[in-house]
PDB file of N, CA and C in Angstrom:
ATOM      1  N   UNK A   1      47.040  34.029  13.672  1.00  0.00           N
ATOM      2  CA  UNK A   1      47.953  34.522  12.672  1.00  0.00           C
ATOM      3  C   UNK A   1      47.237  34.578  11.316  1.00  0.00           C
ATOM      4  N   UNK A   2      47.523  35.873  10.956  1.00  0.00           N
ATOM      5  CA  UNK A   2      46.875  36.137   9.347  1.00  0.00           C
ATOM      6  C   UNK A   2      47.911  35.327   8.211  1.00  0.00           C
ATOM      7  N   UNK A   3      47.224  34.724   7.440  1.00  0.00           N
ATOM      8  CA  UNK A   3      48.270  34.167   5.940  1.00  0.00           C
ATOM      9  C   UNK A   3      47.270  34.640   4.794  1.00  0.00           C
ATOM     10  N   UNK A   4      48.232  34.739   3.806  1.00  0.00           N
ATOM     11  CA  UNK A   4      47.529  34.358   2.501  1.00  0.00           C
ATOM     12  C   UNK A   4      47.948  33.563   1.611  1.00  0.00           C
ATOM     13  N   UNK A   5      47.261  32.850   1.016  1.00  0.00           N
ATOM     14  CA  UNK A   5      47.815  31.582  -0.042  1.00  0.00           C
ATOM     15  C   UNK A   5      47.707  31.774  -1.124  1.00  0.00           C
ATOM     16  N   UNK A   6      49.107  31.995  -2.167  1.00  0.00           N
ATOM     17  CA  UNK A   6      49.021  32.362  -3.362  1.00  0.00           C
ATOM     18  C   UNK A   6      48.956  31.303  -4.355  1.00  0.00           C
ATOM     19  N   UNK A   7      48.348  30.997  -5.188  1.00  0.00           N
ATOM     20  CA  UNK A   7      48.678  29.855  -6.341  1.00  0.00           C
ATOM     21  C   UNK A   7      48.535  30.461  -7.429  1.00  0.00           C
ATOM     22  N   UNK A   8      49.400  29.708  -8.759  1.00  0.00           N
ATOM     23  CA  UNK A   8      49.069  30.255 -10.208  1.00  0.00           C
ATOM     24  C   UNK A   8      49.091  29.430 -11.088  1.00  0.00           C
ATOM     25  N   UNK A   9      48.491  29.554 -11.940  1.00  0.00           N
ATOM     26  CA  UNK A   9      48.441  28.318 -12.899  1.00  0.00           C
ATOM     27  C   UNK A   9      49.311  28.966 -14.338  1.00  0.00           C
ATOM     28  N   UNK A  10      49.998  28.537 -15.147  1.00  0.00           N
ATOM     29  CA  UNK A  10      50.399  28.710 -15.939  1.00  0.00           C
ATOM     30  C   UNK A  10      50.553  27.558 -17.615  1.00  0.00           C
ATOM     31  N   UNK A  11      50.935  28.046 -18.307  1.00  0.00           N
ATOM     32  CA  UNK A  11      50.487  27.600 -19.659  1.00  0.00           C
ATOM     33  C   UNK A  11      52.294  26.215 -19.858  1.00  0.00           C
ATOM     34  N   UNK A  12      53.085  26.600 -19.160  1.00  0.00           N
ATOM     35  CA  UNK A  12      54.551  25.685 -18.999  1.00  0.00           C
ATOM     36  C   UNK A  12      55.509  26.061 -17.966  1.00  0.00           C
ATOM     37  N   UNK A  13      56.362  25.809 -18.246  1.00  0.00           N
ATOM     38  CA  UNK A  13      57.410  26.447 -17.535  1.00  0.00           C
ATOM     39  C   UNK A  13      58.226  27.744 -17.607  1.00  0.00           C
ATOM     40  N   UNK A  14      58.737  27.480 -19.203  1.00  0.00           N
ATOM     41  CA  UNK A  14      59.779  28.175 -19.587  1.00  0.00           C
ATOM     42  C   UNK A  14      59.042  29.371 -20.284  1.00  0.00           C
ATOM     43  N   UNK A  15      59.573  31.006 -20.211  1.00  0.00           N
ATOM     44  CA  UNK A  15      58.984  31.956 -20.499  1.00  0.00           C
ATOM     45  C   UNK A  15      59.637  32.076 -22.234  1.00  0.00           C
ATOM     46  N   UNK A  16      60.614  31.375 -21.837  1.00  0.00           N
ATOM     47  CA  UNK A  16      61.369  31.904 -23.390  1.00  0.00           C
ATOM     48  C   UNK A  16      60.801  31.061 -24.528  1.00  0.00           C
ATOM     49  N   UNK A  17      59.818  29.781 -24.231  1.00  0.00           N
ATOM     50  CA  UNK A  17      59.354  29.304 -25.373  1.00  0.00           C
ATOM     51  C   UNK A  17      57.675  29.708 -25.441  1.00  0.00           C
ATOM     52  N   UNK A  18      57.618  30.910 -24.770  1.00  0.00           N
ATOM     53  CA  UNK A  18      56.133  31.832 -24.861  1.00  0.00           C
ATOM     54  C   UNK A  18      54.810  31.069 -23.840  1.00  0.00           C
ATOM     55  N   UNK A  19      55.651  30.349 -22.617  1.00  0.00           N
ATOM     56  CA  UNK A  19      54.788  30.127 -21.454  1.00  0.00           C
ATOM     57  C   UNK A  19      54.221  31.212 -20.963  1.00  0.00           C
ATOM     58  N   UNK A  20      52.712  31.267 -20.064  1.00  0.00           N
ATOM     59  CA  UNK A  20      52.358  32.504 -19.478  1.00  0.00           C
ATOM     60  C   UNK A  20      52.155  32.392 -18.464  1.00  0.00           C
ATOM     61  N   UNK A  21      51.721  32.929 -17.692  1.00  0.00           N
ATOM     62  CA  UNK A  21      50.896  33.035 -16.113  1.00  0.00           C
ATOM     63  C   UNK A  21      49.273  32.898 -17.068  1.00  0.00           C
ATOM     64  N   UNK A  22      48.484  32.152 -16.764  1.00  0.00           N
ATOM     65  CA  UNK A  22      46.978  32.622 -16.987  1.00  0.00           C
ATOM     66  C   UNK A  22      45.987  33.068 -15.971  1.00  0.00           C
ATOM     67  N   UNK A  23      46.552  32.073 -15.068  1.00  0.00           N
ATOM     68  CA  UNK A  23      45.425  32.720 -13.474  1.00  0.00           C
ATOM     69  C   UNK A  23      46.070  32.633 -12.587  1.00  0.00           C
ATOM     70  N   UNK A  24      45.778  33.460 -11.759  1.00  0.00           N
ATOM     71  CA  UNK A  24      46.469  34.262 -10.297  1.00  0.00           C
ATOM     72  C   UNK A  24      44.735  33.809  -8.678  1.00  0.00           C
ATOM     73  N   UNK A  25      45.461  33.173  -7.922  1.00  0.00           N
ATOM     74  CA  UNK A  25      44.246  33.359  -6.904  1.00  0.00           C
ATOM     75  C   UNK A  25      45.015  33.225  -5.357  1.00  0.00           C
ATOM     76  N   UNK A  26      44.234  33.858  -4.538  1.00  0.00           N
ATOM     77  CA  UNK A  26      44.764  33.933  -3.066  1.00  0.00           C
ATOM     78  C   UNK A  26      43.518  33.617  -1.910  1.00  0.00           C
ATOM     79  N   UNK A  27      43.727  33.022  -1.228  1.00  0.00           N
ATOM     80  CA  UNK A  27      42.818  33.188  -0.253  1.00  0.00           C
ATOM     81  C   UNK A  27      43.535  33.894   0.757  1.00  0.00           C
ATOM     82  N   UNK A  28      42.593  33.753   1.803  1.00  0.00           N
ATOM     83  CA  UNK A  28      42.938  34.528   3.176  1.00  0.00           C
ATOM     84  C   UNK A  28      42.550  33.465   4.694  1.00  0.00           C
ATOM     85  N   UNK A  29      43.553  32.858   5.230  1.00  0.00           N
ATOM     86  CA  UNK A  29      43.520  32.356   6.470  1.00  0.00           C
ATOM     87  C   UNK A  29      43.841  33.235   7.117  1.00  0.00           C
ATOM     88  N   UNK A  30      43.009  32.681   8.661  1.00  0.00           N
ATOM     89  CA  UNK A  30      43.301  33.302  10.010  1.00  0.00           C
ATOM     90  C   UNK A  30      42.971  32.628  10.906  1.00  0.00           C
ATOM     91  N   UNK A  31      44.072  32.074  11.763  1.00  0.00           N
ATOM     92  CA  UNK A  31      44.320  30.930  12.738  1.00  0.00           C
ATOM     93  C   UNK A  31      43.682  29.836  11.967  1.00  0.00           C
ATOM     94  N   UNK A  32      44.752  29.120  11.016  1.00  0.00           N
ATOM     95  CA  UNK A  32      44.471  28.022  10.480  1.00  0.00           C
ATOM     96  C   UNK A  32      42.928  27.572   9.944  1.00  0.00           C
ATOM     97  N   UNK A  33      41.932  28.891   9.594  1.00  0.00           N
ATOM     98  CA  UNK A  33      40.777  28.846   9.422  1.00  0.00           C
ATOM     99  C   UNK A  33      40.594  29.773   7.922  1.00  0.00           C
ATOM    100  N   UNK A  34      39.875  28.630   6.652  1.00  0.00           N
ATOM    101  CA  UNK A  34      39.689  29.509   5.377  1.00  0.00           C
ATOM    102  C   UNK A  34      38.917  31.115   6.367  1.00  0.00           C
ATOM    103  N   UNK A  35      38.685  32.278   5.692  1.00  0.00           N
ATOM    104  CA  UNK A  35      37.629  33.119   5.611  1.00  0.00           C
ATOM    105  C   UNK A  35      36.704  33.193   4.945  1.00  0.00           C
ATOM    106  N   UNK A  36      36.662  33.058   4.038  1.00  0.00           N
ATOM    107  CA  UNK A  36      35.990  32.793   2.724  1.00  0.00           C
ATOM    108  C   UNK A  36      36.054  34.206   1.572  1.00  0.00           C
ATOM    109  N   UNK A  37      37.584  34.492   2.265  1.00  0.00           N
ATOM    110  CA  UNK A  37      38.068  36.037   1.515  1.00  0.00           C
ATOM    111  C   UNK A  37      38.697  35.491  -0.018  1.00  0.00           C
ATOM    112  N   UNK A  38      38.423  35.852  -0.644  1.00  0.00           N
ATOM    113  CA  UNK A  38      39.046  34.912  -2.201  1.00  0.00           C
ATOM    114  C   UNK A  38      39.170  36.650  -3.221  1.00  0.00           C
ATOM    115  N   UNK A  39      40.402  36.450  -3.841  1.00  0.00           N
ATOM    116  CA  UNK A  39      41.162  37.490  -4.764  1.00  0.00           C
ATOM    117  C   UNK A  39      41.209  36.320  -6.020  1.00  0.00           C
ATOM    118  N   UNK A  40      41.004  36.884  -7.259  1.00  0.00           N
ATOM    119  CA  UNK A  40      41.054  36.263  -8.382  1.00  0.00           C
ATOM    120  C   UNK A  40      41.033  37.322  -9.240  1.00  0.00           C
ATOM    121  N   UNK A  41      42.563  38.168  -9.678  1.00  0.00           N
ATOM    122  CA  UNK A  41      42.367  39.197 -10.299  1.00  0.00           C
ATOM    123  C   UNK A  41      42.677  38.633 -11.744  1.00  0.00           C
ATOM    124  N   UNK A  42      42.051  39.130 -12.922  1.00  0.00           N
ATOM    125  CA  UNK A  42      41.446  39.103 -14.234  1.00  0.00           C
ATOM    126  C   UNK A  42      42.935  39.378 -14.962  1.00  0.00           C
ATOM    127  N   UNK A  43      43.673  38.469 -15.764  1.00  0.00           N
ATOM    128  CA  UNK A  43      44.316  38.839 -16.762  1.00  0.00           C
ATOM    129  C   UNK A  43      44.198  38.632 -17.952  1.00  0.00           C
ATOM    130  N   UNK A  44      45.065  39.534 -18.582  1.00  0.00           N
ATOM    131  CA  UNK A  44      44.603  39.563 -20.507  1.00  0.00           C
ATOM    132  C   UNK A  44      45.599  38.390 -20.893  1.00  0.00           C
ATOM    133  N   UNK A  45      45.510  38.462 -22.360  1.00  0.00           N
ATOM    134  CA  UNK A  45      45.731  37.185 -22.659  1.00  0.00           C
ATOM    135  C   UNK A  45      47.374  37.275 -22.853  1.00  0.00           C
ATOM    136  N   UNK A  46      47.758  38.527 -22.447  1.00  0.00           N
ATOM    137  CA  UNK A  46      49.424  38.542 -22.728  1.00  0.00           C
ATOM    138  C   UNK A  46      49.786  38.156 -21.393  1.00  0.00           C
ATOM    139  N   UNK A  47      48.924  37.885 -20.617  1.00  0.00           N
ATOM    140  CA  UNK A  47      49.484  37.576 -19.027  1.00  0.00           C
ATOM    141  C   UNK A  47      49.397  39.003 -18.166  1.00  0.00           C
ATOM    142  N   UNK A  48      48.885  40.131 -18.377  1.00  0.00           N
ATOM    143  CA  UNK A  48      49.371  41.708 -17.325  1.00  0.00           C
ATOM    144  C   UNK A  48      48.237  41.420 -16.669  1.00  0.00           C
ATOM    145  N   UNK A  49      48.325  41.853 -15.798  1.00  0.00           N
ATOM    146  CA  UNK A  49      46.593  42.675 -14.883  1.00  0.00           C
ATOM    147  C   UNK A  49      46.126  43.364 -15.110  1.00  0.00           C
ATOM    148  N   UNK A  50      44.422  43.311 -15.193  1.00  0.00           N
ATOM    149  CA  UNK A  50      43.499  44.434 -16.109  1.00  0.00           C
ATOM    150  C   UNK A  50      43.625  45.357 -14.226  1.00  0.00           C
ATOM    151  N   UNK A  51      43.227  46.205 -14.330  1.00  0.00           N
ATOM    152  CA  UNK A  51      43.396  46.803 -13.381  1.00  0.00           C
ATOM    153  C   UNK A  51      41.798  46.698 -12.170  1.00  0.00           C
ATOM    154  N   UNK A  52      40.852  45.962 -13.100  1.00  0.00           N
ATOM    155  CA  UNK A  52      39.748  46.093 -11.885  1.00  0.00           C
ATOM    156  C   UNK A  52      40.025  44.424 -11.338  1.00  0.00           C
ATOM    157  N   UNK A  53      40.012  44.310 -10.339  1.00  0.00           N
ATOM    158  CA  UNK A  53      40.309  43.043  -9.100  1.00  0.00           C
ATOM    159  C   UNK A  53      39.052  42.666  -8.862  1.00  0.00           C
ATOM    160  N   UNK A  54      38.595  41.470  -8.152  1.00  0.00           N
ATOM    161  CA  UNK A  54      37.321  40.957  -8.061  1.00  0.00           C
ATOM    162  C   UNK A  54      37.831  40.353  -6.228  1.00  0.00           C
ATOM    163  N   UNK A  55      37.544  40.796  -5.362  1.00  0.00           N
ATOM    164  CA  UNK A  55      37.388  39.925  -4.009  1.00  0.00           C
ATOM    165  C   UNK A  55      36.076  39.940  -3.665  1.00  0.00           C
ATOM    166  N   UNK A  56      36.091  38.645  -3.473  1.00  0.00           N
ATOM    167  CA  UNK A  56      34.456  37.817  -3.122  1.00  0.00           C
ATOM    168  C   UNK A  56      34.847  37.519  -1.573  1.00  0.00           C
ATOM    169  N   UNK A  57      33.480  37.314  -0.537  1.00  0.00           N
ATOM    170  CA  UNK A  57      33.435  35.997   0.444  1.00  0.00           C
ATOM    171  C   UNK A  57      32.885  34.806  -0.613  1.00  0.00           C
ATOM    172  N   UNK A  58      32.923  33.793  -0.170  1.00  0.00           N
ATOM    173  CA  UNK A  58      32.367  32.586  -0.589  1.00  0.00           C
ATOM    174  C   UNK A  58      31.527  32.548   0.901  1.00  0.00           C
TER     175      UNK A  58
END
């Protein structure tokens, strides 16, 4: 079975006292095994997505 694992790190909680998203990353399992497929797409400092994506193996 294919998964992917999303995590994000962010600056707080609450958006309304100007918390952000800063980093976004995913890997890629298959049958309970890393790949070494890794997504870490690049955002600006308002929090959007620049539009070029970076997937690496490790």
């Amino acid at each position: 079975m294919r998964q992917i694992i999303l995590d994000t790190e962010t600056t707080g909680i609450s958006v309304e006292s100007g918390h952000r998203v800063i980093e976004i990353g995913m890997v890629e399992i298959i049958d309970r095994r890393l790949t070494g497929m890794i997504f870490k797409p690049t955002l600006t400092r308002k929090g959007k997505l620049i539009l070029q994506l970076s997937l690496s193996m490790v």
